[in-house]
Amino acid sequence: MKHSKLALAVSIAAFGLNAFAADKELEHIQIISHHDKLRTEAGSATLIGEAQLEEFEFDDIHRVLSQVPGVNIREEDGYGLRPNIGFRGVTPERSKKITILEDGVLIGPAPYSAPAAYYFPLTTRMTAVEVFKGPAAIKYGPQTVAGTLNMVSRQVPDYRIGGVDLSVGGDGYKKAHAYYGDRQGNLGFLVEGVHLQSDGFKELDGGGDTGFDKDDLLVKVDYQLDGQRFDQRFEVKLSYADELSDETYLGLTDADYKANPYRRYAASQPAQMDTKHTQVMFTYQLSAEDVNLTTRVYRNDYERAWLKLNSLSNSNASLSDILVSPEQFAGQYQVLSGQRDSVLAGETNYFLNMGTNDREYYSQGIQLDGDWQVPLFGLQHTVSFGVRFHQDEIERNHYGDTYAMVDGINTAIAETRRFTTENTESTDAWSVYIEDQVTIDKLTLGVGVRGELMDMTYQNDKSGFADDWQQKTTRVWLPGISGFYQLDDNSGLLFGVHQGFVPASPSAPVRDGEDEFEKSVNYEFGGRYNDGITQFEMVGFFNDYANLIESCGQSNCGSQGQLDQEFSGGEVDVWGVESQIAQTYPLNLQLDIPMSLTYTYTQSEFKQALFSEFVQWGYIRPGDRLPYLPTHQATLSIGLAHKDWAVDMLIKYVSDMPETAGVGYEGFDVALAGQEVPATTVVDIAAHYELGQYGRVYAKVDNLFDQDNIVSRRPYGARPGKPRTLSLGYKYQF
């Protein structure tokens, strides 16, 4: 069955190759870089280009996206190794409710079956980042409630180029990044490699690194044919990435955090994440005067093994409970912190249950995207269309080992391995969309629909559970309408409404014959202004959830016996305003002051009372807020620029966020009820000096004022962001 579906998809693509053409901007999925004139497309879209990415040389996508309005983030490890990104109020947990693309292709490990983004492309090798929200995201799925993030890698050049970027910094930070590309006649190529490493900024009880090593290699080869009627381009992309990081979910008690926010308990000594990701992609383009088409065939493989602390044996409390109330659970806390041995005469023996979540993923498919500009009934139409057949799968083989705390060292006990979770979830999905944008005098109106047609399968692979399986089919159609009305040459109004959708997992139960996926109706209204000097945009949004769904993972639930379960929150409203302004002030003939400011205001409320076993909800009363959603966010970027040098400062403010939506109730305790992640203000500063033909030198300080507020208490205890970190670098390009 799967082979026949794939064959049908290939046949459709082959037919399309002979009928249509494509835009040469291969890696971008929409061109939105009109900085010098008013953008007239409907929907909210933001582009962060290569020059802006180079201002601060960020490796952390969280810091990059702080410059985009409407983005909500939950920090975790300080480096952005496993990002938690949401748009317009959706949960940021593992970025699972936004669609993540690299060069226009789904890049998550299993975007349908297990969308938690444990793999994320390496930010430092990207040349652009595109963010689409509201009706602008209807072309991209499957997650359509919030929006789409497209990471744009370096393109094969039309002439010889190359570059080297070397940097060193605090806590053993090192970066080595190089690329080289050329074209001989019709044949072009690009080779790019990155190595990142750090010893980490946390201080591990008993000693050891708390950092990471990451490698990334990219190879592209393309062949171009220019014809009289149309141009053609063939490209093969190969990429490889790996990571070895000494990361843990274990945080600190509030008291220990206050004493030293960068301490790490002895119980987390063995923690380690080991990953590998590969991608193969073939792209074929045709471009003509008024018809464009791009066809992509892709395959992603990802495997990971994460050894981490799950629980204590013989304990009547979870790790979160212990760290919230260390006095009540003194023996358990002393074992976690290495103050006592697991085995102690006259006391309860507390052993450490270390779990390795070993998983293998693949995602593969073929997709065809095109646009056609055609005059019809005296009006100019731009018709965008696409079809994709996609398959993905996650295979879980989780196992646990028993460790003991001995003289402050977390020590493995031989022959204690036990398998805890063995299952497979997979999805076959057809996606189609069509949108017609028509210009009527000063009004550009877009009407479209997206379809998601999914066949999902779940199978429990543990011995004796052959009957624990499920197959289900979901068919949804997601209409949308958007528009832009141009008031004059410099300003206009935008509006839109579309159906939002997030698929349920293959293992999520079907109730009353229907799959309980997340759905919403999303509205936006706003305006833009651009006179060539000042760019301004303000958009109000309202997301009306008919059924908010939250899933339980290790990062947001811990080991609560709820892993991979989904919970319904019923009707929820999320609304707010996002705004951005940018301008460059000439100080004199030699100096400019570039400035930009983004601000986001967000509110949310549950519409009905609810008793939930989800650990972030509990007993919810009407009007309660969503957790980890700040009311206010603002980022100011200001600099001083000369033709030979520049200094830039980024100031980011995030207001406080609730750790939970509700409170505990009889029979169910919500450990962090009533607590908040405190408001934070973080300042980053960067400078560079041009050496002419010899390249440039740069320096930057992340977290200039050494802000050390708690960024999260999920899943186990308080954790900090990255402390003040200085780095120096040299970049040479030709």
PDB file of C-alpha atoms in Angstrom, residues 90-226:
ATOM      1  CA  VAL A  90       0.583  28.094  21.202  1.00  0.00           C
ATOM      2  CA  THR A  91       2.593  25.957  23.596  1.00  0.00           C
ATOM      3  CA  PRO A  92       6.323  26.298  22.867  1.00  0.00           C
ATOM      4  CA  GLU A  93       7.117  22.768  24.096  1.00  0.00           C
ATOM      5  CA  ARG A  94       9.653  21.252  21.685  1.00  0.00           C
ATOM      6  CA  SER A  95       8.299  23.541  18.919  1.00  0.00           C
ATOM      7  CA  LYS A  96       5.744  20.813  18.183  1.00  0.00           C
ATOM      8  CA  LYS A  97       2.888  23.134  17.198  1.00  0.00           C
ATOM      9  CA  ILE A  98       4.690  25.081  14.508  1.00  0.00           C
ATOM     10  CA  THR A  99       5.667  23.753  11.098  1.00  0.00           C
ATOM     11  CA  ILE A 100       9.476  23.691  10.794  1.00  0.00           C
ATOM     12  CA  LEU A 101      11.080  23.611   7.361  1.00  0.00           C
ATOM     13  CA  GLU A 102      14.590  23.715   5.982  1.00  0.00           C
ATOM     14  CA  ASP A 103      14.730  24.950   2.398  1.00  0.00           C
ATOM     15  CA  GLY A 104      10.982  24.486   2.095  1.00  0.00           C
ATOM     16  CA  VAL A 105      10.911  20.845   3.260  1.00  0.00           C
ATOM     17  CA  LEU A 106       9.661  19.384   6.556  1.00  0.00           C
ATOM     18  CA  ILE A 107      12.766  18.891   8.710  1.00  0.00           C
ATOM     19  CA  GLY A 108      11.418  17.618  12.057  1.00  0.00           C
ATOM     20  CA  PRO A 109      12.164  13.963  12.896  1.00  0.00           C
ATOM     21  CA  ALA A 110       8.531  12.862  12.345  1.00  0.00           C
ATOM     22  CA  PRO A 111       6.340  15.944  11.759  1.00  0.00           C
ATOM     23  CA  TYR A 112       3.052  14.023  11.806  1.00  0.00           C
ATOM     24  CA  SER A 113       3.664  11.017  14.059  1.00  0.00           C
ATOM     25  CA  ALA A 114       5.886  12.717  16.689  1.00  0.00           C
ATOM     26  CA  PRO A 115       6.312  16.448  15.969  1.00  0.00           C
ATOM     27  CA  ALA A 116       8.456  17.270  19.032  1.00  0.00           C
ATOM     28  CA  ALA A 117      11.519  18.883  17.427  1.00  0.00           C
ATOM     29  CA  TYR A 118      14.394  17.072  19.118  1.00  0.00           C
ATOM     30  CA  TYR A 119      16.358  17.794  15.956  1.00  0.00           C
ATOM     31  CA  PHE A 120      16.704  21.398  14.848  1.00  0.00           C
ATOM     32  CA  PRO A 121      18.920  22.728  12.021  1.00  0.00           C
ATOM     33  CA  LEU A 122      22.139  24.431  13.083  1.00  0.00           C
ATOM     34  CA  THR A 123      21.353  28.153  13.072  1.00  0.00           C
ATOM     35  CA  THR A 124      24.878  29.392  12.422  1.00  0.00           C
ATOM     36  CA  ARG A 125      25.010  27.946   8.884  1.00  0.00           C
ATOM     37  CA  MET A 126      21.716  29.552   7.796  1.00  0.00           C
ATOM     38  CA  THR A 127      21.618  32.580   5.500  1.00  0.00           C
ATOM     39  CA  ALA A 128      18.008  33.547   6.277  1.00  0.00           C
ATOM     40  CA  VAL A 129      15.131  32.744   8.627  1.00  0.00           C
ATOM     41  CA  GLU A 130      11.514  33.163   7.472  1.00  0.00           C
ATOM     42  CA  VAL A 131       8.500  33.299   9.800  1.00  0.00           C
ATOM     43  CA  PHE A 132       4.914  33.049   8.538  1.00  0.00           C
ATOM     44  CA  LYS A 133       1.867  33.488  10.769  1.00  0.00           C
ATOM     45  CA  GLY A 134      -1.873  33.636  10.240  1.00  0.00           C
ATOM     46  CA  PRO A 135      -3.290  33.038   6.732  1.00  0.00           C
ATOM     47  CA  ALA A 136       0.240  33.451   5.340  1.00  0.00           C
ATOM     48  CA  ALA A 137       0.935  29.948   6.665  1.00  0.00           C
ATOM     49  CA  ILE A 138      -1.963  28.170   4.930  1.00  0.00           C
ATOM     50  CA  LYS A 139       0.437  26.842   2.257  1.00  0.00           C
ATOM     51  CA  TYR A 140       2.515  25.043   4.877  1.00  0.00           C
ATOM     52  CA  GLY A 141       1.466  22.272   7.237  1.00  0.00           C
ATOM     53  CA  PRO A 142       0.514  20.079   8.915  1.00  0.00           C
ATOM     54  CA  GLN A 143       0.466  22.449  11.922  1.00  0.00           C
ATOM     55  CA  THR A 144      -1.522  25.529  10.832  1.00  0.00           C
ATOM     56  CA  VAL A 145      -2.786  27.094  14.089  1.00  0.00           C
ATOM     57  CA  ALA A 146       0.378  29.099  14.759  1.00  0.00           C
ATOM     58  CA  GLY A 147       2.541  29.330  11.668  1.00  0.00           C
ATOM     59  CA  THR A 148       5.677  28.205   9.890  1.00  0.00           C
ATOM     60  CA  LEU A 149       9.411  28.651  10.429  1.00  0.00           C
ATOM     61  CA  ASN A 150      11.626  28.143   7.368  1.00  0.00           C
ATOM     62  CA  MET A 151      15.401  27.905   7.792  1.00  0.00           C
ATOM     63  CA  VAL A 152      17.228  28.879   4.595  1.00  0.00           C
ATOM     64  CA  SER A 153      20.609  27.266   3.940  1.00  0.00           C
ATOM     65  CA  ARG A 154      23.326  28.654   1.667  1.00  0.00           C
ATOM     66  CA  GLN A 155      22.599  28.369  -2.047  1.00  0.00           C
ATOM     67  CA  VAL A 156      24.892  27.028  -4.736  1.00  0.00           C
ATOM     68  CA  PRO A 157      26.610  30.161  -6.090  1.00  0.00           C
ATOM     69  CA  ASP A 158      26.818  31.453  -9.653  1.00  0.00           C
ATOM     70  CA  TYR A 159      30.514  32.254  -9.194  1.00  0.00           C
ATOM     71  CA  ARG A 160      33.397  31.245  -6.918  1.00  0.00           C
ATOM     72  CA  ILE A 161      32.776  32.066  -3.246  1.00  0.00           C
ATOM     73  CA  GLY A 162      34.175  30.881   0.065  1.00  0.00           C
ATOM     74  CA  GLY A 163      34.484  31.813   3.680  1.00  0.00           C
ATOM     75  CA  VAL A 164      35.915  30.944   7.064  1.00  0.00           C
ATOM     76  CA  ASP A 165      34.467  31.871  10.458  1.00  0.00           C
ATOM     77  CA  LEU A 166      36.527  31.061  13.565  1.00  0.00           C
ATOM     78  CA  SER A 167      35.517  31.987  17.099  1.00  0.00           C
ATOM     79  CA  VAL A 168      36.492  31.213  20.702  1.00  0.00           C
ATOM     80  CA  GLY A 169      34.859  32.244  23.942  1.00  0.00           C
ATOM     81  CA  GLY A 170      34.109  31.587  27.568  1.00  0.00           C
ATOM     82  CA  ASP A 171      33.312  28.136  28.990  1.00  0.00           C
ATOM     83  CA  GLY A 172      35.436  26.465  26.309  1.00  0.00           C
ATOM     84  CA  TYR A 173      33.318  27.761  23.422  1.00  0.00           C
ATOM     85  CA  LYS A 174      34.761  27.143  19.950  1.00  0.00           C
ATOM     86  CA  LYS A 175      33.323  27.576  16.474  1.00  0.00           C
ATOM     87  CA  ALA A 176      34.890  26.571  13.146  1.00  0.00           C
ATOM     88  CA  HIS A 177      32.748  27.254  10.087  1.00  0.00           C
ATOM     89  CA  ALA A 178      33.877  27.112   6.457  1.00  0.00           C
ATOM     90  CA  TYR A 179      32.282  26.929   3.028  1.00  0.00           C
ATOM     91  CA  TYR A 180      33.365  26.936  -0.598  1.00  0.00           C
ATOM     92  CA  GLY A 181      31.386  26.944  -3.822  1.00  0.00           C
ATOM     93  CA  ASP A 182      31.918  27.536  -7.508  1.00  0.00           C
ATOM     94  CA  ARG A 183      30.331  27.126 -10.908  1.00  0.00           C
ATOM     95  CA  GLN A 184      31.919  25.869 -14.101  1.00  0.00           C
ATOM     96  CA  GLY A 185      29.534  26.334 -16.985  1.00  0.00           C
ATOM     97  CA  ASN A 186      26.200  24.806 -16.061  1.00  0.00           C
ATOM     98  CA  LEU A 187      27.538  22.800 -13.115  1.00  0.00           C
ATOM     99  CA  GLY A 188      27.783  24.319  -9.634  1.00  0.00           C
ATOM    100  CA  PHE A 189      28.579  23.019  -6.177  1.00  0.00           C
ATOM    101  CA  LEU A 190      28.764  24.067  -2.532  1.00  0.00           C
ATOM    102  CA  VAL A 191      30.531  22.386   0.401  1.00  0.00           C
ATOM    103  CA  GLU A 192      29.993  23.681   3.945  1.00  0.00           C
ATOM    104  CA  GLY A 193      31.012  22.431   7.384  1.00  0.00           C
ATOM    105  CA  VAL A 194      30.511  23.639  10.960  1.00  0.00           C
ATOM    106  CA  HIS A 195      31.884  22.479  14.295  1.00  0.00           C
ATOM    107  CA  LEU A 196      30.559  23.938  17.552  1.00  0.00           C
ATOM    108  CA  GLN A 197      31.564  22.999  21.064  1.00  0.00           C
ATOM    109  CA  SER A 198      31.437  24.209  24.643  1.00  0.00           C
ATOM    110  CA  ASP A 199      32.390  22.829  28.039  1.00  0.00           C
ATOM    111  CA  GLY A 200      29.120  24.226  29.405  1.00  0.00           C
ATOM    112  CA  PHE A 201      28.445  26.866  32.038  1.00  0.00           C
ATOM    113  CA  LYS A 202      27.053  24.634  34.799  1.00  0.00           C
ATOM    114  CA  GLU A 203      29.139  23.319  37.697  1.00  0.00           C
ATOM    115  CA  LEU A 204      28.578  19.592  38.091  1.00  0.00           C
ATOM    116  CA  ASP A 205      28.899  18.143  41.582  1.00  0.00           C
ATOM    117  CA  GLY A 206      31.789  15.684  41.412  1.00  0.00           C
ATOM    118  CA  GLY A 207      33.232  17.361  38.285  1.00  0.00           C
ATOM    119  CA  GLY A 208      32.746  16.921  34.552  1.00  0.00           C
ATOM    120  CA  ASP A 209      31.623  18.841  31.478  1.00  0.00           C
ATOM    121  CA  THR A 210      28.095  20.139  31.006  1.00  0.00           C
ATOM    122  CA  GLY A 211      28.525  21.280  27.408  1.00  0.00           C
ATOM    123  CA  PHE A 212      28.211  19.889  23.917  1.00  0.00           C
ATOM    124  CA  ASP A 213      29.915  19.045  20.611  1.00  0.00           C
ATOM    125  CA  LYS A 214      28.020  19.541  17.341  1.00  0.00           C
ATOM    126  CA  ASP A 215      29.085  18.849  13.766  1.00  0.00           C
ATOM    127  CA  ASP A 216      27.243  19.748  10.577  1.00  0.00           C
ATOM    128  CA  LEU A 217      28.205  19.030   6.960  1.00  0.00           C
ATOM    129  CA  LEU A 218      26.348  20.189   3.846  1.00  0.00           C
ATOM    130  CA  VAL A 219      27.002  19.380   0.178  1.00  0.00           C
ATOM    131  CA  LYS A 220      24.981  20.726  -2.748  1.00  0.00           C
ATOM    132  CA  VAL A 221      25.472  20.095  -6.459  1.00  0.00           C
ATOM    133  CA  ASP A 222      23.282  21.649  -9.143  1.00  0.00           C
ATOM    134  CA  TYR A 223      23.028  21.739 -12.911  1.00  0.00           C
ATOM    135  CA  GLN A 224      21.319  24.563 -14.811  1.00  0.00           C
ATOM    136  CA  LEU A 225      19.892  24.597 -18.310  1.00  0.00           C
ATOM    137  CA  ASP A 226      18.792  27.888 -19.839  1.00  0.00           C
TER     138      ASP A 226
END
